[in-house]
Short mmCIF file of C-alpha atoms in Angstrom, two decimals:
data_model
loop_
_atom_site.label_atom_id
_atom_site.label_comp_id
_atom_site.label_asym_id
_atom_site.label_seq_id
_atom_site.Cartn_x
_atom_site.Cartn_y
_atom_site.Cartn_z
CA UNK C 1 100.78 119.45 87.33
CA UNK C 2 103.78 118.57 85.22
CA UNK C 3 103.53 117.86 81.50
CA UNK C 4 102.84 114.27 82.57
CA UNK C 5 99.44 114.40 84.32
CA UNK C 6 100.44 111.47 86.54
CA UNK C 7 103.38 113.19 88.22
CA UNK C 8 103.67 116.23 90.45
CA UNK C 9 105.57 119.32 89.39
CA UNK C 10 108.43 118.98 91.87
CA UNK C 11 109.78 122.49 91.42
CA UNK C 12 106.43 124.17 92.02
CA UNK C 13 105.61 121.95 94.98
CA UNK C 14 108.97 122.43 96.72
CA UNK C 15 108.40 126.08 97.66
CA UNK C 16 105.17 125.18 99.45
CA UNK C 17 106.68 122.21 101.24
CA UNK C 18 109.23 124.61 102.79
CA UNK C 19 106.59 126.87 104.34
CA UNK C 20 106.55 127.16 108.15
CA UNK C 21 103.82 125.25 109.95
CA UNK C 22 103.72 127.61 112.98
CA UNK C 23 104.35 124.81 115.47
CA UNK C 24 101.57 122.61 114.12
CA UNK C 25 101.96 119.07 112.84
CA UNK C 26 100.42 117.21 109.91
CA UNK C 27 99.35 113.66 110.74
CA UNK C 28 98.54 111.35 107.82
CA UNK C 29 95.94 108.87 109.10
CA UNK C 30 96.18 105.58 107.17
CA UNK C 31 93.71 102.70 107.25
CA UNK C 32 92.70 99.57 105.32
CA UNK C 33 89.46 99.74 103.36
CA UNK C 34 86.86 97.13 102.45
CA UNK C 35 88.82 95.92 99.41
CA UNK C 36 92.14 95.30 101.21
CA UNK C 37 93.37 98.61 99.84
CA UNK C 38 94.75 101.67 101.59
CA UNK C 39 93.10 105.02 102.32
CA UNK C 40 94.42 108.15 103.99
CA UNK C 41 93.47 111.65 105.13
CA UNK C 42 95.43 114.43 106.77
CA UNK C 43 94.74 115.90 110.21
CA UNK C 44 96.29 119.09 111.57
CA UNK C 45 97.50 118.75 115.17
CA UNK C 46 98.20 121.70 117.43
CA UNK C 47 101.51 120.21 118.59
CA UNK C 48 103.82 117.25 118.14
CA UNK C 49 102.40 114.15 119.88
CA UNK C 50 104.65 112.54 122.48
CA UNK C 51 103.05 109.11 122.04
CA UNK C 52 100.27 107.31 120.21
CA UNK C 53 97.99 108.10 123.16
CA UNK C 54 98.14 111.80 122.25
CA UNK C 55 96.51 111.21 118.87
CA UNK C 56 92.74 111.73 118.64
CA UNK C 57 90.25 109.28 117.20
CA UNK C 58 88.83 110.41 113.85
CA UNK C 59 86.21 109.18 111.38
CA UNK C 60 85.43 108.83 107.69
CA UNK C 61 82.60 107.96 105.30
CA UNK C 62 82.62 104.16 105.29
CA UNK C 63 80.02 104.00 102.53
CA UNK C 64 82.67 105.33 100.13
CA UNK C 65 85.26 102.71 101.13
CA UNK C 66 83.09 99.57 101.20
CA UNK C 67 83.05 99.49 105.01
CA UNK C 68 79.59 100.75 105.97
CA UNK C 69 76.09 101.31 104.50
CA UNK C 70 75.03 104.77 103.38
CA UNK C 71 72.41 105.13 106.11
CA UNK C 72 74.95 104.48 108.88
CA UNK C 73 78.17 105.48 107.22
CA UNK C 74 80.44 106.73 110.02
CA UNK C 75 83.47 104.54 110.66
CA UNK C 76 85.99 105.54 113.32
CA UNK C 77 89.76 105.34 112.95
CA UNK C 78 91.80 104.75 116.09
CA UNK C 79 95.57 105.36 115.93
CA UNK C 80 97.68 102.31 116.79
CA UNK C 81 101.17 103.19 115.54
CA UNK C 82 102.99 106.28 114.29
CA UNK C 83 106.08 106.88 112.20
CA UNK C 84 108.17 109.83 111.01
CA UNK C 85 106.85 111.21 107.71
CA UNK C 86 109.53 110.96 104.96
CA UNK C 87 107.35 112.91 102.52
CA UNK C 88 106.67 116.08 104.55
CA UNK C 89 109.63 115.73 106.95
CA UNK C 90 109.91 117.82 110.12
CA UNK C 91 107.69 116.74 113.01
CA UNK C 92 104.98 115.47 110.66
CA UNK C 93 103.92 111.87 111.10
CA UNK C 94 102.28 108.86 109.49
CA UNK C 95 99.62 107.18 111.63
CA UNK C 96 98.44 103.60 111.16
CA UNK C 97 94.86 103.13 112.33
CA UNK C 98 92.29 100.47 113.14
CA UNK C 99 88.69 100.85 111.94
CA UNK C 100 85.80 100.69 114.41
CA UNK C 101 82.02 100.86 114.10
CA UNK C 102 79.81 103.35 116.02
CA UNK C 103 78.60 100.59 118.38
CA UNK C 104 82.13 100.16 119.74
CA UNK C 105 82.96 96.93 117.90
CA UNK C 106 85.75 96.41 115.34
CA UNK C 107 84.71 97.01 111.75
CA UNK C 108 84.33 93.71 109.88
CA UNK C 109 87.45 94.55 107.85
CA UNK C 110 89.52 95.30 110.97
CA UNK C 111 91.69 92.18 111.03
CA UNK C 112 94.35 93.84 113.15
CA UNK C 113 92.28 93.76 116.33
CA UNK C 114 92.09 89.97 116.60
CA UNK C 115 95.69 89.57 115.47
CA UNK C 116 96.83 91.94 118.22
CA UNK C 117 94.88 89.94 120.81
CA UNK C 118 96.59 86.74 119.66
CA UNK C 119 100.02 88.37 119.82
CA UNK C 120 99.39 89.71 123.31
CA UNK C 121 98.10 86.35 124.58
CA UNK C 122 101.22 84.60 123.29
CA UNK C 123 103.85 87.26 123.95
CA UNK C 124 105.84 84.90 126.17
CA UNK C 125 106.81 82.99 123.01
CA UNK C 126 108.58 86.08 121.61
CA UNK C 127 107.40 85.44 118.05
CA UNK C 128 109.40 87.18 115.33
CA UNK C 129 108.14 87.73 111.80
CA UNK C 130 109.94 88.80 108.65
CA UNK C 131 107.93 89.28 105.46
CA UNK C 132 109.25 89.45 101.90
CA UNK C 133 106.97 91.78 99.96
CA UNK C 134 107.09 91.26 96.20
CA UNK C 135 105.40 93.67 93.78
CA UNK C 136 105.37 94.76 90.15
CA UNK C 137 105.73 98.32 88.85
CA UNK C 138 103.41 99.27 86.00
CA UNK C 139 103.16 102.25 83.71
CA UNK C 140 100.05 104.45 83.53
CA UNK C 141 98.73 102.04 80.88
CA UNK C 142 98.86 99.15 83.35
CA UNK C 143 101.68 97.35 81.51
CA UNK C 144 104.94 96.45 83.33
CA UNK C 145 107.81 98.87 82.84
CA UNK C 146 110.39 97.59 80.39
CA UNK C 147 108.00 95.30 78.56
CA UNK C 148 107.58 95.96 74.83
CA UNK C 149 104.03 97.05 74.11
CA UNK C 150 102.00 94.14 72.81
CA UNK C 151 104.92 91.74 73.29
CA UNK C 152 107.20 90.14 75.84
CA UNK C 153 110.76 90.75 77.03
CA UNK C 154 113.49 88.14 76.86
CA UNK C 155 112.85 85.07 79.06
CA UNK C 156 113.50 85.08 82.79
CA UNK C 157 117.08 84.67 83.87
CA UNK C 158 119.05 87.95 83.79
CA UNK C 159 116.61 90.05 85.82
CA UNK C 160 116.84 88.54 89.33
CA UNK C 161 119.21 90.70 91.40
CA UNK C 162 120.24 92.20 88.08
CA UNK C 163 122.07 95.41 87.23
CA UNK C 164 122.19 97.46 84.07
CA UNK C 165 119.86 98.91 81.46
CA UNK C 166 117.57 96.29 79.99
CA UNK C 167 117.82 94.14 83.11
CA UNK C 168 116.29 96.34 85.79
CA UNK C 169 113.54 98.93 85.61
CA UNK C 170 112.42 101.70 88.00
CA UNK C 171 115.35 101.43 90.38
CA UNK C 172 114.79 105.10 91.25
CA UNK C 173 111.45 104.22 92.87
CA UNK C 174 112.99 101.30 94.73
CA UNK C 175 115.85 103.41 96.10
CA UNK C 176 113.47 106.19 97.14
CA UNK C 177 111.18 103.72 98.90
CA UNK C 178 114.04 102.03 100.75
CA UNK C 179 115.35 105.32 102.14
CA UNK C 180 111.83 106.54 102.98
CA UNK C 181 111.14 103.41 105.01
CA UNK C 182 114.41 103.84 106.90
CA UNK C 183 113.57 107.46 107.68
CA UNK C 184 110.10 106.48 108.89
CA UNK C 185 111.54 103.93 111.32
CA UNK C 186 110.32 100.87 109.47
CA UNK C 187 112.55 97.82 109.88
CA UNK C 188 113.22 97.38 106.17
CA UNK C 189 116.06 94.89 105.98
CA UNK C 190 116.74 94.73 102.25
CA UNK C 191 115.53 94.93 98.68
CA UNK C 192 116.29 93.26 95.35
CA UNK C 193 115.12 92.94 91.77
CA UNK C 194 113.01 89.82 91.27
CA UNK C 195 112.78 87.13 88.59
CA UNK C 196 110.31 88.88 86.26
CA UNK C 197 111.31 92.25 84.75
CA UNK C 198 109.75 95.20 86.63
CA UNK C 199 109.17 92.89 89.60
CA UNK C 200 110.85 93.80 92.90
CA UNK C 201 110.98 92.66 96.51
CA UNK C 202 111.72 94.30 99.83
CA UNK C 203 111.88 92.69 103.24
CA UNK C 204 110.49 93.99 106.54
CA UNK C 205 111.59 92.49 109.82
CA UNK C 206 112.36 90.77 111.97
CA UNK C 207 109.66 92.41 114.08
CA UNK C 208 107.98 90.99 117.14
CA UNK C 209 104.24 90.43 117.27
CA UNK C 210 101.79 92.93 115.80
CA UNK C 211 104.55 95.40 114.88
CA UNK C 212 105.26 93.51 111.68
CA UNK C 213 101.74 94.01 110.32
CA UNK C 214 101.77 97.72 111.19
CA UNK C 215 105.11 98.29 109.53
CA UNK C 216 104.34 96.30 106.39
CA UNK C 217 101.07 98.17 105.79
CA UNK C 218 102.79 101.55 106.21
CA UNK C 219 105.61 100.42 103.91
CA UNK C 220 102.99 99.54 101.29
CA UNK C 221 101.42 102.97 101.68
CA UNK C 222 104.81 104.59 101.18
CA UNK C 223 105.41 102.51 98.06
CA UNK C 224 102.11 103.68 96.56
CA UNK C 225 102.73 107.29 97.62
CA UNK C 226 106.26 107.42 96.19
CA UNK C 227 105.29 105.65 92.96
CA UNK C 228 102.55 108.27 92.57
CA UNK C 229 105.26 110.93 92.26
CA UNK C 230 107.04 108.94 89.54
CA UNK C 231 103.86 108.25 87.56
CA UNK C 232 104.00 104.50 88.24
CA UNK C 233 101.39 102.07 89.50
CA UNK C 234 102.10 99.38 92.09
CA UNK C 235 100.59 95.94 91.54
CA UNK C 236 100.38 93.34 94.29
CA UNK C 237 98.55 90.87 92.04
CA UNK C 238 99.80 87.29 92.66
CA UNK C 239 100.10 86.60 88.92
CA UNK C 240 100.55 90.00 87.26
CA UNK C 241 101.40 88.55 83.83
CA UNK C 242 100.13 85.23 82.44
CA UNK C 243 102.49 82.69 80.95
CA UNK C 244 105.97 81.52 81.83
CA UNK C 245 106.63 84.25 84.39
CA UNK C 246 107.06 84.06 88.14
CA UNK C 247 104.15 85.09 90.33
CA UNK C 248 104.38 87.55 93.19
CA UNK C 249 104.40 86.41 96.81
CA UNK C 250 104.68 87.50 100.42
CA UNK C 251 106.95 84.83 101.90
CA UNK C 252 106.55 84.84 105.66
CA UNK C 253 109.44 83.95 107.97
CA UNK C 254 108.50 82.86 111.48
CA UNK C 255 110.56 82.20 114.60
CA UNK C 256 109.54 81.76 118.23
CA UNK C 257 111.87 82.04 121.17
CA UNK C 258 111.75 78.25 121.54
CA UNK C 259 112.74 77.78 117.89
CA UNK C 260 115.78 80.00 118.33
CA UNK C 261 117.10 78.06 121.33
CA UNK C 262 119.22 74.91 121.24
CA UNK C 263 117.05 72.00 120.11
CA UNK C 264 114.64 74.42 118.46
CA UNK C 265 114.18 72.17 115.43
CA UNK C 266 111.70 70.02 117.33
CA UNK C 267 109.49 73.09 117.76
CA UNK C 268 109.80 73.88 114.04
CA UNK C 269 108.81 70.33 113.14
CA UNK C 270 105.88 70.46 115.56
CA UNK C 271 104.72 73.64 113.80
CA UNK C 272 104.87 71.83 110.44
CA UNK C 273 102.35 69.25 111.64
CA UNK C 274 99.98 71.94 112.87
CA UNK C 275 100.30 73.95 109.66
CA UNK C 276 99.54 70.86 107.60
CA UNK C 277 96.35 70.19 109.57
CA UNK C 278 95.05 73.71 108.82
CA UNK C 279 96.33 74.11 105.26
CA UNK C 280 92.87 74.87 103.84
CA UNK C 281 92.15 77.46 106.55
CA UNK C 282 95.42 79.23 105.83
CA UNK C 283 94.87 79.32 102.10
CA UNK C 284 91.56 81.13 102.64
CA UNK C 285 93.41 84.17 104.02
CA UNK C 286 96.65 83.91 102.05
CA UNK C 287 95.57 86.21 99.25
CA UNK C 288 92.96 86.60 96.53
CA UNK C 289 93.87 84.96 93.23
CA UNK C 290 96.65 82.92 94.84
CA UNK C 291 95.60 79.81 92.90
CA UNK C 292 96.91 81.49 89.74
CA UNK C 293 100.35 81.71 91.33
CA UNK C 294 100.52 78.43 93.29
CA UNK C 295 100.61 75.96 90.42
CA UNK C 296 103.61 73.89 91.48
CA UNK C 297 105.78 75.75 88.94
CA UNK C 298 107.87 78.94 89.21
CA UNK C 299 109.14 78.20 92.72
CA UNK C 300 105.71 77.49 94.20
CA UNK C 301 103.98 74.48 95.70
CA UNK C 302 100.53 73.20 94.77
CA UNK C 303 97.65 75.20 96.18
CA UNK C 304 95.90 71.96 97.22
CA UNK C 305 98.69 70.16 99.08
CA UNK C 306 100.88 71.03 102.07
CA UNK C 307 104.56 70.10 101.87
CA UNK C 308 107.69 71.15 103.69
CA UNK C 309 111.38 70.57 103.20
CA UNK C 310 114.90 71.81 103.78
CA UNK C 311 116.06 74.40 101.21
CA UNK C 312 113.14 73.45 98.95
CA UNK C 313 111.61 76.49 97.26
CA UNK C 314 109.00 74.27 95.65
CA UNK C 315 107.46 73.35 99.00
CA UNK C 316 104.72 75.09 100.99
CA UNK C 317 107.16 75.77 103.81
CA UNK C 318 110.94 75.93 103.49
CA UNK C 319 113.38 75.38 106.33
CA UNK C 320 116.67 77.10 105.47
CA UNK C 321 119.61 74.71 105.20
CA UNK C 322 121.60 76.66 107.79
CA UNK C 323 118.75 76.27 110.30
CA UNK C 324 118.58 72.52 109.65
CA UNK C 325 122.35 72.31 110.12
CA UNK C 326 122.28 74.24 113.42
CA UNK C 327 119.10 72.53 114.62
CA UNK C 328 117.34 75.83 115.39
CA UNK C 329 116.15 79.05 113.81
CA UNK C 330 113.03 79.74 111.74
CA UNK C 331 110.82 78.57 108.89
CA UNK C 332 109.57 80.30 105.76
CA UNK C 333 105.90 79.93 104.80
CA UNK C 334 105.99 80.42 101.03
CA UNK C 335 102.24 80.19 100.47
CA UNK C 336 101.02 83.78 101.10
CA UNK C 337 100.40 85.87 97.99
CA UNK C 338 101.72 89.40 97.60
CA UNK C 339 98.26 90.93 98.15
CA UNK C 340 97.54 89.08 101.41
CA UNK C 341 96.88 90.97 104.65
CA UNK C 342 99.89 90.63 107.00
CA UNK C 343 97.57 90.87 110.02
CA UNK C 344 95.62 87.84 108.82
CA UNK C 345 98.79 85.93 107.88
CA UNK C 346 100.60 86.42 111.16
CA UNK C 347 97.38 86.04 113.15
CA UNK C 348 96.43 82.65 111.74
CA UNK C 349 100.00 81.36 112.08
CA UNK C 350 100.01 82.22 115.79
CA UNK C 351 96.51 80.78 116.18
CA UNK C 352 97.57 77.52 114.49
CA UNK C 353 100.72 77.20 116.55
CA UNK C 354 99.25 78.08 119.96
CA UNK C 355 95.46 77.86 119.75
CA UNK C 356 92.48 80.16 119.21
CA UNK C 357 91.24 82.69 121.75
CA UNK C 358 87.71 82.76 123.18
CA UNK C 359 85.30 85.16 121.52
CA UNK C 360 85.63 88.71 122.78
CA UNK C 361 82.75 90.41 124.58
CA UNK C 362 82.06 94.10 124.00
#
């Protein structure tokens, strides 16, 4: 390890990373645990897989991840998407997985499975999603970078999309993450410093259907993995710092094929009525601790009331002014918190717009 126990010794590691792999490939299997966190383990493959179908099912100890009891602890991970590995390079890959129980049913924390069914059942609507992932970078002590210990920085104002020392912090991590996502094949469309110091945002999408959830989860894994090398912690807490500071969200942009066509505004307005009817249901899956963020202040709506408006960042759902002017486009659901599960977010939006599916039989 380096003199900082939280960071790797890059020079020592580099010579091992260059070693030949004799035609074999390292596959990093990634899954979501019982706390909405990420886990991973590495599998050696005898050759480069041509498709996701070439990747074997694997398993792990679910009693150590909050996903199974100790007396029946095996949980199976089934590959669902793979990406180029920007950490190990070469033919090595990152593999997003679903979790399944030994009886052949989805693990109770496998929210992807039902979301994928909903996307498949409604694929004729060509639903696009674009999510804006906000997060905060913390030091090893758990305090945001750039904040004076035991105190507060200058008030919000100069930090959003800022540049220069004292205005932005940890840009090296942000730049590394952006390039890593591009290398992996994730549709990262941008990044910017956010309103609170040490708070950042990146955007993934537009992606159609279940692809958005897969890509956002892998992008989160990469953010954690890269921050690990810089000795930083990533926080997705909706209200990382109390007081007069912006919270952290996962604004969700949604557009169906009908919404993008001429006259699409009527489909957007129809969606608003449906979203209002199920506001409580949505809030249940829009992130833990979201009530601390959604106070009606700091560019949020009230957690208890559904509202929508054109160019209104204080509403539950915002319709961009350009879309209102053109009469078509998309809407932005501003309610999801930064720690929410993108599978649950996109799944319930599709369910609300087009109806639930019958229970699946196994």
